[in-house]
Coordinates of C-alpha atoms and ligand atoms in Angstrom, one line a residue:
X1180 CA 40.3 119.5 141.4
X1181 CA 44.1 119.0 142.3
X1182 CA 45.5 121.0 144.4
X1183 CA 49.1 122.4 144.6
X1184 CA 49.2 122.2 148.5
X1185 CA 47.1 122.0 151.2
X1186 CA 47.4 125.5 152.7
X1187 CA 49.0 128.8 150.9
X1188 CA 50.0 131.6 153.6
X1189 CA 50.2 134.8 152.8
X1190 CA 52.8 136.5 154.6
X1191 CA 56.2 135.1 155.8
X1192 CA 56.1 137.7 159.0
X1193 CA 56.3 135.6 162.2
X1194 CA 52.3 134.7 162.1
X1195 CA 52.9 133.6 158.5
X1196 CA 56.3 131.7 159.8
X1197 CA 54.7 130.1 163.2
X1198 CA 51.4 128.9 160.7
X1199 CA 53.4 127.2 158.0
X1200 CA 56.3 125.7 160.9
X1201 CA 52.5 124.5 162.8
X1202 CA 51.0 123.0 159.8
X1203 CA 54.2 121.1 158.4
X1204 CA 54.8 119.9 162.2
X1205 CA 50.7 118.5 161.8
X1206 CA 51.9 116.4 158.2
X1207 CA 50.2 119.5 156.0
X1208 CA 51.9 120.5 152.7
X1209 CA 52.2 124.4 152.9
X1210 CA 53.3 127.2 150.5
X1211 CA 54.2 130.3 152.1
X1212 CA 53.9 133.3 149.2
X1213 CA 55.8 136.8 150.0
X1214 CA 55.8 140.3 148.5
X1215 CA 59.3 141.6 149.9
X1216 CA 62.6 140.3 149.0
X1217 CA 63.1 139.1 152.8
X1218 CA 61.2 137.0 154.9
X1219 CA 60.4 138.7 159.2
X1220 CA 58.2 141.9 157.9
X1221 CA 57.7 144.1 160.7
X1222 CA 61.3 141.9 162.5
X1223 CA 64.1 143.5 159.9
X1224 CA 67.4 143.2 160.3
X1225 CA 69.7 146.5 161.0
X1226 CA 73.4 146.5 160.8
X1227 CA 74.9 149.5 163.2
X1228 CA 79.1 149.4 163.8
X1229 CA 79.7 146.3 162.4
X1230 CA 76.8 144.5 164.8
X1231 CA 73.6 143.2 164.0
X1232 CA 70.8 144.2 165.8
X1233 CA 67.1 145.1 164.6
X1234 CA 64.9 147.6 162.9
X1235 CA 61.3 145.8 163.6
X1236 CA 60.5 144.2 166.7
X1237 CA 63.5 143.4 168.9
X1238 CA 62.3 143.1 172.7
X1239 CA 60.8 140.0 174.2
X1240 CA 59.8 139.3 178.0
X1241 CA 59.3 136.1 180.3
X1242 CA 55.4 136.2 179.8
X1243 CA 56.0 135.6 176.5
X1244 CA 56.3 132.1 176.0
X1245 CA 55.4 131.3 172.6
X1246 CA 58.6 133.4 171.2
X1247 CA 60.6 132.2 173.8
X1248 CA 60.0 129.2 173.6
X1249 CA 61.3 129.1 169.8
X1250 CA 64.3 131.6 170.8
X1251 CA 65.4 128.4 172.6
X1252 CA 64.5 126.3 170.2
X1253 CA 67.1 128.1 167.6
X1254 CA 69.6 128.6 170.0
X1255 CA 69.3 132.0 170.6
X1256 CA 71.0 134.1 173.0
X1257 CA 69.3 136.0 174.9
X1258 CA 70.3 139.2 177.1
X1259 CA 68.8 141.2 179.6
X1260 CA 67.7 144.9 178.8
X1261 CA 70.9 146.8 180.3
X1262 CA 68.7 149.2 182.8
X1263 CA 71.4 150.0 185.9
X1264 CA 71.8 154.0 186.6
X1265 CA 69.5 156.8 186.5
X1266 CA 66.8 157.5 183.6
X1267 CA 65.9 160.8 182.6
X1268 CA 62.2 161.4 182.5
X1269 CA 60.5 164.5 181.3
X1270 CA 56.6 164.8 182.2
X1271 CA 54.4 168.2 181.3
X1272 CA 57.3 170.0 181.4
X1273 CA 59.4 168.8 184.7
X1274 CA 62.8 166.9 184.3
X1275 CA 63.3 164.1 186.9
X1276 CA 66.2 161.3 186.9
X1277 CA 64.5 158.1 188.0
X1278 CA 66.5 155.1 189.3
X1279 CA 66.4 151.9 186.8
X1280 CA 62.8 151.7 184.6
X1281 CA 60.7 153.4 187.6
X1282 CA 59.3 156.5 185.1
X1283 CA 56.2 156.8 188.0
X1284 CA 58.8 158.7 189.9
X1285 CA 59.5 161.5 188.0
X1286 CA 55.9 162.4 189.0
X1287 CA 55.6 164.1 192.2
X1288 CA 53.7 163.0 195.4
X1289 CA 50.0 164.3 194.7
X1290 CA 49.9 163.2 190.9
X1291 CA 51.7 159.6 191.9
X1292 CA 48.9 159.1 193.8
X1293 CA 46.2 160.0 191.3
X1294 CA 48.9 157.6 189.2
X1295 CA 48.3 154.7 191.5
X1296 CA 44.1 155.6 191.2
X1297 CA 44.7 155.4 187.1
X1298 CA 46.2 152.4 187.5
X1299 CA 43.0 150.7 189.6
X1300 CA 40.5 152.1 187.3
X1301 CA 42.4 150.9 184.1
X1302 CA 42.7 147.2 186.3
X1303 CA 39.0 148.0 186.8
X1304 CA 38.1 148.5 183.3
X1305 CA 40.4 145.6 182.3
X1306 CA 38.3 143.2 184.3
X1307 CA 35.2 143.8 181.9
X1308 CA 36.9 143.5 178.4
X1309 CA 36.8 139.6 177.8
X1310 CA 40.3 139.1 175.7
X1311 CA 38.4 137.0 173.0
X1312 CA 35.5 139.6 173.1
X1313 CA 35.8 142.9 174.1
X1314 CA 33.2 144.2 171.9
X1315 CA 31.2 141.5 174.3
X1316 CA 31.9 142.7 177.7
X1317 CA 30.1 144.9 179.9
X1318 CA 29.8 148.5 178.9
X1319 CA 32.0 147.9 175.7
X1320 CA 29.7 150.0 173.5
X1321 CA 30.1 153.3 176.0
X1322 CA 33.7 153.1 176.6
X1323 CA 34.4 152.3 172.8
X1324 CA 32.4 155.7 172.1
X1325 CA 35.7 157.6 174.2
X1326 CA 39.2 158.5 172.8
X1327 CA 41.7 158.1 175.2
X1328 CA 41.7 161.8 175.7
X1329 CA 38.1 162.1 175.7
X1330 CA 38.1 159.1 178.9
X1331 CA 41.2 161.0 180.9
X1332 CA 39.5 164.3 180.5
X1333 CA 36.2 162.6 182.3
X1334 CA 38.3 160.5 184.5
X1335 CA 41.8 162.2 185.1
X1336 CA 42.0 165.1 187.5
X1337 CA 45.3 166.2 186.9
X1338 CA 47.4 167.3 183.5
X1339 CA 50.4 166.0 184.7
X1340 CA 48.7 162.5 184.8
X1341 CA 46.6 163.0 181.8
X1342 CA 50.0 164.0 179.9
X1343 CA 51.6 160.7 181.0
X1344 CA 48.3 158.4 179.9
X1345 CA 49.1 160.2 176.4
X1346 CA 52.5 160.0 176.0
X1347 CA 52.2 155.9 177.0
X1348 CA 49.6 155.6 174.7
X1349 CA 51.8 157.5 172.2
X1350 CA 54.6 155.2 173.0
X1351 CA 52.7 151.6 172.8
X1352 CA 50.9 152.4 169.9
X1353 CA 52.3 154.6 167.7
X1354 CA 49.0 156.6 167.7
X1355 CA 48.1 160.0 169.2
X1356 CA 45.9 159.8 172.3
X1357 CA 42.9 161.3 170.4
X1358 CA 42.8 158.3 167.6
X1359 CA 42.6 155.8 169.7
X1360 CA 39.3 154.0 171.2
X1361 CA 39.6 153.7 175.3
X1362 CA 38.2 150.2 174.4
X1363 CA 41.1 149.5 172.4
X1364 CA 43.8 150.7 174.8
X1365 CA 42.1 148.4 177.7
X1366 CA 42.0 145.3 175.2
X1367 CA 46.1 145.8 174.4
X1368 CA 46.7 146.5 177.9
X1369 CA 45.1 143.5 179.4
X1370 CA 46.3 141.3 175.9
X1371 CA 49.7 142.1 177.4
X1372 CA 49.1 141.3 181.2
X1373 CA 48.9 144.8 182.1
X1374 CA 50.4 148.2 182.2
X1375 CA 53.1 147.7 184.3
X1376 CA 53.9 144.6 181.9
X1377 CA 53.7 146.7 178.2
X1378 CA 56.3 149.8 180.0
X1379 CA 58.6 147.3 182.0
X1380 CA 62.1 146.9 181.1
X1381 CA 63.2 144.4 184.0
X1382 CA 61.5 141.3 185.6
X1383 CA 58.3 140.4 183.6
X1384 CA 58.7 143.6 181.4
X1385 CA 57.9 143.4 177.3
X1386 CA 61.4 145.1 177.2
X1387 CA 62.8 142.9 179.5
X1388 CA 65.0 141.3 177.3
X1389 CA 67.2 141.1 173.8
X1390 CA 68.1 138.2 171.4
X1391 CA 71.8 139.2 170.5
X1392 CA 72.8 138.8 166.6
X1393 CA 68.6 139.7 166.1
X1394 CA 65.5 138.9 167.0
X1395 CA 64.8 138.8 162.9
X1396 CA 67.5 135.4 163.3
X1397 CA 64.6 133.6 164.7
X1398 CA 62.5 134.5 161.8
X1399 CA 65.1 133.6 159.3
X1400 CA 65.0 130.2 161.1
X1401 CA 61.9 129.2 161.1
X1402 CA 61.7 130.0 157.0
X1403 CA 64.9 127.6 156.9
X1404 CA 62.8 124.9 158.2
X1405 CA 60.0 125.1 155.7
X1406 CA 60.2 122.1 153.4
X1407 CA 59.2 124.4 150.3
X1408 CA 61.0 128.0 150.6
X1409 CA 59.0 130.9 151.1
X1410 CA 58.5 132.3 147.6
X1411 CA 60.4 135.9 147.9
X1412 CA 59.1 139.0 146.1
X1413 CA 55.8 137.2 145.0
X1414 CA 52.8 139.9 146.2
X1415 CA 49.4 137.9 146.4
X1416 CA 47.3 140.3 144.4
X1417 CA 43.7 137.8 144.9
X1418 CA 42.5 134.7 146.5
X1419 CA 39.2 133.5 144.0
X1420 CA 37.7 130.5 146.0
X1421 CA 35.9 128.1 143.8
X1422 CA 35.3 124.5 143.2
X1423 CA 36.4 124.0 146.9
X1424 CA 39.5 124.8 146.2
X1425 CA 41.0 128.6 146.7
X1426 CA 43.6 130.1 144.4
X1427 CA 45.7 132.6 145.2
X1428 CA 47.0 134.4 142.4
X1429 CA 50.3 136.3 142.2
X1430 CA 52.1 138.7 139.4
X1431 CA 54.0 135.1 138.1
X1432 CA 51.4 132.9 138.4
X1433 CA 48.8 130.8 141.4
X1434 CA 48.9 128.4 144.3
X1435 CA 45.9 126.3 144.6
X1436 CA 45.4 125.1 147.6
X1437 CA 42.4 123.5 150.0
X1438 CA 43.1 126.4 152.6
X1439 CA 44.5 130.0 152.6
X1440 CA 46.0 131.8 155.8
X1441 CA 46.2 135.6 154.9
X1442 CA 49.0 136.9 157.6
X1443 CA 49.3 140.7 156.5
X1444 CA 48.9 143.4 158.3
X1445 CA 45.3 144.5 158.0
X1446 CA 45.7 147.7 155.6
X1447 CA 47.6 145.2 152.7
X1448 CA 45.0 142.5 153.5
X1449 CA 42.2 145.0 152.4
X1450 CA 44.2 145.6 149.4
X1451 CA 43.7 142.3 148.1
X1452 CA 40.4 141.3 145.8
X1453 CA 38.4 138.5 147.0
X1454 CA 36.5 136.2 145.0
X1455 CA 33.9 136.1 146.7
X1456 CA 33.6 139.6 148.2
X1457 CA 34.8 139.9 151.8
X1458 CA 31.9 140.6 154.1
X1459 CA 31.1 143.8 154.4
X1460 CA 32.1 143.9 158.4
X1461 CA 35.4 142.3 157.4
X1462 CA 36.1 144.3 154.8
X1463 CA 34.8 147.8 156.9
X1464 CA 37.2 146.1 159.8
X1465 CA 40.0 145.9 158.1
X1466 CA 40.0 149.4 156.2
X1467 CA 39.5 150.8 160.2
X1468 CA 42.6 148.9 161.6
X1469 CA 45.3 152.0 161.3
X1470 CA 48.4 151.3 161.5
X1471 CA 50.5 153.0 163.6
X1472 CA 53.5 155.7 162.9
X1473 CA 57.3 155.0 163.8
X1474 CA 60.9 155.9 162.5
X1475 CA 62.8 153.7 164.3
X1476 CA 66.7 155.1 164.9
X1477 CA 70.7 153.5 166.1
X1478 CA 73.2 155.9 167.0
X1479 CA 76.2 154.1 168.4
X1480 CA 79.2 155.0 170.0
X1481 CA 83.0 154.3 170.7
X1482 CA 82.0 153.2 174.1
X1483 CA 78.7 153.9 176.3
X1484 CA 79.8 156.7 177.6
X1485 CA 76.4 157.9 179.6
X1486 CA 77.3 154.4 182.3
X1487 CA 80.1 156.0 183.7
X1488 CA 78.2 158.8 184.8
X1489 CA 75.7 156.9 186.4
X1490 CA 73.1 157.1 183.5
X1491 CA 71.2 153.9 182.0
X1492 CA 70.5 156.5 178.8
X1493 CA 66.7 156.1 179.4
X1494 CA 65.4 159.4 178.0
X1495 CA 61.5 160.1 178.3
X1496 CA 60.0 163.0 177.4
X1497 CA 56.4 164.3 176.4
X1498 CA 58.8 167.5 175.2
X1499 CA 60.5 166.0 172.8
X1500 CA 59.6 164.3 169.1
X1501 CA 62.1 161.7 169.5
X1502 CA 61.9 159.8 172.5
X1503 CA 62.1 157.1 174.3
X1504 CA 65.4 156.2 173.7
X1505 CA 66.8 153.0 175.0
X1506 CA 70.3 151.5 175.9
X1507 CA 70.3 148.0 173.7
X1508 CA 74.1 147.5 173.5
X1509 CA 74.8 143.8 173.4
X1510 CA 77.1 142.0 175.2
X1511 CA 80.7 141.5 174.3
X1512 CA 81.1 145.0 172.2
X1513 CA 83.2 148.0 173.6
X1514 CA 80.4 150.2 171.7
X1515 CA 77.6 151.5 173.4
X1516 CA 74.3 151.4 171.2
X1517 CA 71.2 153.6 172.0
X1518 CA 67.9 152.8 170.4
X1519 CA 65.4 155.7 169.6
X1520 CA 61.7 156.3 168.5
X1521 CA 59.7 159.2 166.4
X1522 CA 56.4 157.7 167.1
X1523 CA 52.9 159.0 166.1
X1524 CA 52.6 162.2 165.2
X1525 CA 56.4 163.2 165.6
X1526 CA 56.7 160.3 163.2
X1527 CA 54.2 162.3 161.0
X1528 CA 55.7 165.2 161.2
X1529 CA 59.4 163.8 160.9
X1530 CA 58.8 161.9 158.0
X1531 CA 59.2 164.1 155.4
X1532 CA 62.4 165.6 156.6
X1533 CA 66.1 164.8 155.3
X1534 CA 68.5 162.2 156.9
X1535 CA 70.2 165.0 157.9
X1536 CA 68.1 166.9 159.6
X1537 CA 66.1 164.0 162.0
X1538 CA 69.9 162.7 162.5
X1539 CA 70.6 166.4 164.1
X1540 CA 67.6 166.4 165.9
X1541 CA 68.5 162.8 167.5
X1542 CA 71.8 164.1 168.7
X1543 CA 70.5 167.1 170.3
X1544 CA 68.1 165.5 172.2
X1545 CA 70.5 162.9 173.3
X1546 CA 72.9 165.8 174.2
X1547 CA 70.2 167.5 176.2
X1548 CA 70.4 164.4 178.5
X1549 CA 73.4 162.4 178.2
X1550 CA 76.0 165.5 177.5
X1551 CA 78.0 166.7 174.6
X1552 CA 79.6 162.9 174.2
X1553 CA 76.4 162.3 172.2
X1554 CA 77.2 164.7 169.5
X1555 CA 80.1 161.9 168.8
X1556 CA 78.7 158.8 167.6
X1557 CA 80.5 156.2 165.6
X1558 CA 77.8 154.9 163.5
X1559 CA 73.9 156.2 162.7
X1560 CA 71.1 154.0 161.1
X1561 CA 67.5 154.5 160.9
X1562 CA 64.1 152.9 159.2
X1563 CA 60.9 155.0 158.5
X1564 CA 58.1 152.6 158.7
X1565 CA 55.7 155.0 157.5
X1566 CA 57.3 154.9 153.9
X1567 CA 57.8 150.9 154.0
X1568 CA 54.8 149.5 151.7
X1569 CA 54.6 146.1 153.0
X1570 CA 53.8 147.7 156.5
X1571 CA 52.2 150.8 155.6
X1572 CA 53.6 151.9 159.6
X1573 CA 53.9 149.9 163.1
X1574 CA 54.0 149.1 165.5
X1575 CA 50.7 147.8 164.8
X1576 CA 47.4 148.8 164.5
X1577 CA 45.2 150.3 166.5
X1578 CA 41.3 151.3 166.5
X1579 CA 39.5 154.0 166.7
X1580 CA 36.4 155.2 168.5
X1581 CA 33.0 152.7 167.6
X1582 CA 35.4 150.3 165.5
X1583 CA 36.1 147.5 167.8
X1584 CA 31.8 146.9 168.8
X1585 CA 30.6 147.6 165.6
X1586 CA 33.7 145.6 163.9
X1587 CA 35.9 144.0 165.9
X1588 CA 33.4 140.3 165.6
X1589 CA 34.6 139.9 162.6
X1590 CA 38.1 139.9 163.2
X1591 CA 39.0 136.3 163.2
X1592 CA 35.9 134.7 161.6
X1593 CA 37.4 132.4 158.4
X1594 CA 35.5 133.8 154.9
X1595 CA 35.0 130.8 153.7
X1596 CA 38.4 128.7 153.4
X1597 CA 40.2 131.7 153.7
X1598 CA 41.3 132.1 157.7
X1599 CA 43.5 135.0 159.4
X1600 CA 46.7 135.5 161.3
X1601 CA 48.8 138.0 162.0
X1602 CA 49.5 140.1 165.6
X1603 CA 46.3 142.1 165.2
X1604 CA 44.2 139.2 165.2
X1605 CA 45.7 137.7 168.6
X1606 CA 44.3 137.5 172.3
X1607 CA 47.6 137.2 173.9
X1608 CA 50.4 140.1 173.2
X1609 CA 48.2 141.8 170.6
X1610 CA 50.5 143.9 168.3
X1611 CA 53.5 142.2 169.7
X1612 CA 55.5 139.1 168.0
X1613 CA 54.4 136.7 170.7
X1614 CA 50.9 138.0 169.1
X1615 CA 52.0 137.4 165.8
X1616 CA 53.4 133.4 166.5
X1617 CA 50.5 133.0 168.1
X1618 CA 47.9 134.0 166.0
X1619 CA 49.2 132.1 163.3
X1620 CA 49.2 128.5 165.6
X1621 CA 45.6 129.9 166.2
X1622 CA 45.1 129.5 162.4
X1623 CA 47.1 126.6 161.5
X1624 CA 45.3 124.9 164.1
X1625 CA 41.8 125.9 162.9
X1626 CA 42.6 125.0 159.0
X1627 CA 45.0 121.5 160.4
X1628 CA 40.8 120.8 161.8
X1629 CA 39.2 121.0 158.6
X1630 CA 41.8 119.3 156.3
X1631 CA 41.7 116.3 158.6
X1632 CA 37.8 116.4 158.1
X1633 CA 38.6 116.9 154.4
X1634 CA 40.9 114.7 153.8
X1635 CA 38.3 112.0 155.8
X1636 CA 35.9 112.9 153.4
X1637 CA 37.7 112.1 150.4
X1638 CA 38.7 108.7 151.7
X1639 CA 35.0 108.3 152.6
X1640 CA 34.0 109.1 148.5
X1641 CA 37.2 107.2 147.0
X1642 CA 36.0 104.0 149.1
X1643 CA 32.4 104.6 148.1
X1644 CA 33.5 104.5 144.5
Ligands
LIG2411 C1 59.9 149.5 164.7 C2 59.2 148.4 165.3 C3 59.5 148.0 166.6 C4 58.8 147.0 167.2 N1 59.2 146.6 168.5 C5 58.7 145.4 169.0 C6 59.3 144.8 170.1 O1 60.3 145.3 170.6 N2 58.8 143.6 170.5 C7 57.7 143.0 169.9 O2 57.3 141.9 170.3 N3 57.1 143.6 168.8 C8 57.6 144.7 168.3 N4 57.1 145.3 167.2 C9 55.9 144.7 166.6 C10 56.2 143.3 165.9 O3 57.4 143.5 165.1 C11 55.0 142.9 165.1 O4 53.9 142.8 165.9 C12 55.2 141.6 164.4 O5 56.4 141.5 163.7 C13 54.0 141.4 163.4 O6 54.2 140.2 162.7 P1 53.1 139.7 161.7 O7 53.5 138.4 161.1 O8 51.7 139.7 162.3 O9 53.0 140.8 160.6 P2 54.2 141.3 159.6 O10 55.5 141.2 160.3 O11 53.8 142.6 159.1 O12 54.2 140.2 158.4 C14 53.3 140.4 157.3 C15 54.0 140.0 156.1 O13 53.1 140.0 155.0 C16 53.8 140.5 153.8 N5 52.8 140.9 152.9 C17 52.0 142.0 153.0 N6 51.2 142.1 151.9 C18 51.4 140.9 151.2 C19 50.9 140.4 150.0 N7 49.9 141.0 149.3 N8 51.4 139.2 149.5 C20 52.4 138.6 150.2 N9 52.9 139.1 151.3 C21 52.4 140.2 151.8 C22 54.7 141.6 154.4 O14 55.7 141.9 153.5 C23 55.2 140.9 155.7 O15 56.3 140.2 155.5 C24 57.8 146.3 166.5 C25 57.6 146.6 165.2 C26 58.3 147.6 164.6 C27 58.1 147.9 163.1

């Protein structure tokens, strides 16, 4: 049967972006099919005071080399996380100012040092979860039966450190302590090189650093050098593999192809109907993979007013729904731009209330710790990704208790010629877009493999005949 291409990706995120760029550069014809109008999916742009900046993903650090790599490769420019002055950190109910990124410090003496003991048994833990099997590693199954609150209640002596283990858990994930699998939360921490690595914002830091003009730039690049465009607002709905060939049908019409890479997130992939029938394991994994929830929010203002005070406009708080809030103004404005977060259940709870309203509750938190210059901002913007349908929520997903031993094996296993990509699927930077690009080079690879073995086979029977 003829074929239209050799691979069809669904999904024009960055995993669906990095597979397509990686199978072109390996000489593979490659249609890339996409249900939004825009290409980036969880990377969006934002426009705040007349600057671009972005309502997805946005931070990238030195560890992560795969994004970095193609921020250089498009020119990008990249600036450091602006982190000079004092934060302002709020833990079980006491206020500290903190110099730079160094929250720790707004905990006192006694509970910094049962701090520094969490942070050896989570380094401890980390050592048995194998990256590309933590179902696999030692003592998996008991420490996949825990919540994170049900493992800092056993493990944890003191609220005040069991409070900060839930509001970083609440911050990384989007999830509420209680949802998530201690299993889990070990596997992201040690995908991302660590704890100290998923909080930083300075040296090796995730939030180390900002691409100016966008980090969703990069993603519009890469779609610029696909050879066919990505087809915009063109939902797969099924992927019927037959006649070794598989079909992936949309509202307008089908791509056959030899291979499919499916790069959604997992909730949209479940959506779709597979001929034949995902495996049960799959299809359980992927209905289990919850997304997180987020309302992602710009204020910005004539000038940053907070730096000549002393403040970086770090605010942290376990008291408050919207927090952390970061300063990401780029270089070469005069405005000062602070970036905020309703995650988990804030997000829930903040979700179904007015504009209006979550845009007064933003400013009065930020007044709370920056001073009445934050009820003046120039500009507001903000994204709920818990109503955007191609996400269904962020930052990614997360599992819960049991999920990941009984599960998480089949979470990059191909069904049939049908292989998988996409941030939740990676070892490296899991949830992250250095996840993403690299889970779809992961797949591109694998499916590059078997076309060269197909296309070896069909020289093999068109000599034979
Ligand atoms: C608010 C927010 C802040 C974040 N902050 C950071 C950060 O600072 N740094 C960082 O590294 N990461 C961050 N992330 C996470 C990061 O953005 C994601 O991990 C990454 O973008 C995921 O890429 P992906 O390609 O795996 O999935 P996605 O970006 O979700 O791409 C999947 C694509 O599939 C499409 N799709 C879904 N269903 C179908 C279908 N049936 N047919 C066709 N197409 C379909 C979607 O529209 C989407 O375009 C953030 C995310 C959000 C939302």
């Amino acid at each position: 049967m003829a074929t239209d291409v050799d691979c069809a990706v669904v999904g024009a995120g960055f995993a669906g972006l990095a597979a397509a760029n990686a199978l072109q550069l390996a000489g593979a014809s490659v249609a890339v099919l996409e249900a939004r109008e825009r290409v980036g999916g969880r990377s969006a742009p934002a426009e705040i005071a007349g600057l671009t900046m972005d309502f997805g993903g946005m931070w990238l650090g030195p560890t992560q080399t795969r994004i970095s790599a193609l921020a250089r490769e498009v020119g990008a420019e990249i600036y450091a996380q602006p982190i000079e002055g004092r934060g302002h950190v709020q833990v079980n109910g006491r206020a500290a100012r903190i110099p730079k990124d160094a929250v720790e410090l707004a905990v006192p003496l006694v509970p910094r040092l049962e701090l520094l003991r969490l942070q050896l048994q989570l380094d401890r833990l980390a050592k048995r979860v194998p990256l590309d099997a933590p179902w696999a590693g030692k003592g998996a199954v008991a420490l996949d039966r825990l919540t994170v609150t049900e493992w800092a209640k056993r493990h944890v002596w003191m609220a005040t450190v069991r409070a900060f283990l839930s509001q970083v858990c609440r911050t990384l994930l989007c999830a509420e302590p209680e949802e998530v699998s201690m299993l889990f939360f070990v596997f992201y921490m040690k995908s991302a090189g660590g704890l100290e690595r998923l909080l930083g914002m300075q040296g090796e830091g995730g939030q180390a650093q900002l691409v100016k003009g966008s980090m969703h730039r990069i993603a519009l690049e890469l779609a610029q050098r696909l050879e066919r465009p990505v087809q915009l607002r063109a939902p797969a709905r099924a992927i019927v593999e037959r006649d070794e060939q598989v079909v992936v049908r949309t509202d307008e019409g089908e791509v056959r192809a030899h291979y499919a890479i499916v790069a959604t997130p997992p909730g949209l992939a479940e959506r779709l109907h597979f001929e034949p029938g995902l495996s049960e394991q799959k299809a359980r994994l992927l209905s289990r993979q919850t997304m997180g929830s987020c309302i992602k929010v710009y204020v910005a203002y004539a000038r940053p007013f907070w730096r000549a005070r002393g403040s970086n406009a770090l605010c942290l708080s376990d008291g408050d729904a919207f927090t952390p809030v970061m300063d990401v103004t780029p270089p070469g404005t005069e405005r000062g731009v602070l970036v905020g977060f309703f995650d988990a259940e804030p997000a829930r709870a903040w979700t179904d209330r007015s504009p209006e309203e979550r845009r007064a509750e933003v400013l009065e938190t930020l007044r709370r710790d920056l001073g009445d210059d934050a009820l003046q901002p120039v500009d507001y913007a903000e994204k709920d990704w818990c109503k955007d349908r191609w996400s269904e929520g962020c930052y990614g997903a997360s599992m819960g208790p049991g999920t990941m031993t009984e599960l998480g094996p089949a979470l990059r296993v191909p069904h049939g010629r049908v292989h998988w990509a996409g941030t939740e699927t990676s070892t490296v930077w899991s949830g992250y877009i250095e996840g993403a690009v690299r889970s779809g080079e992961r797949a591109a690879a694998e499916v590059a493999q078997r076309l060269r073995r197909t296309i070896a086979t069909e020289e093999a029977a068109s000599a034979a005949s």
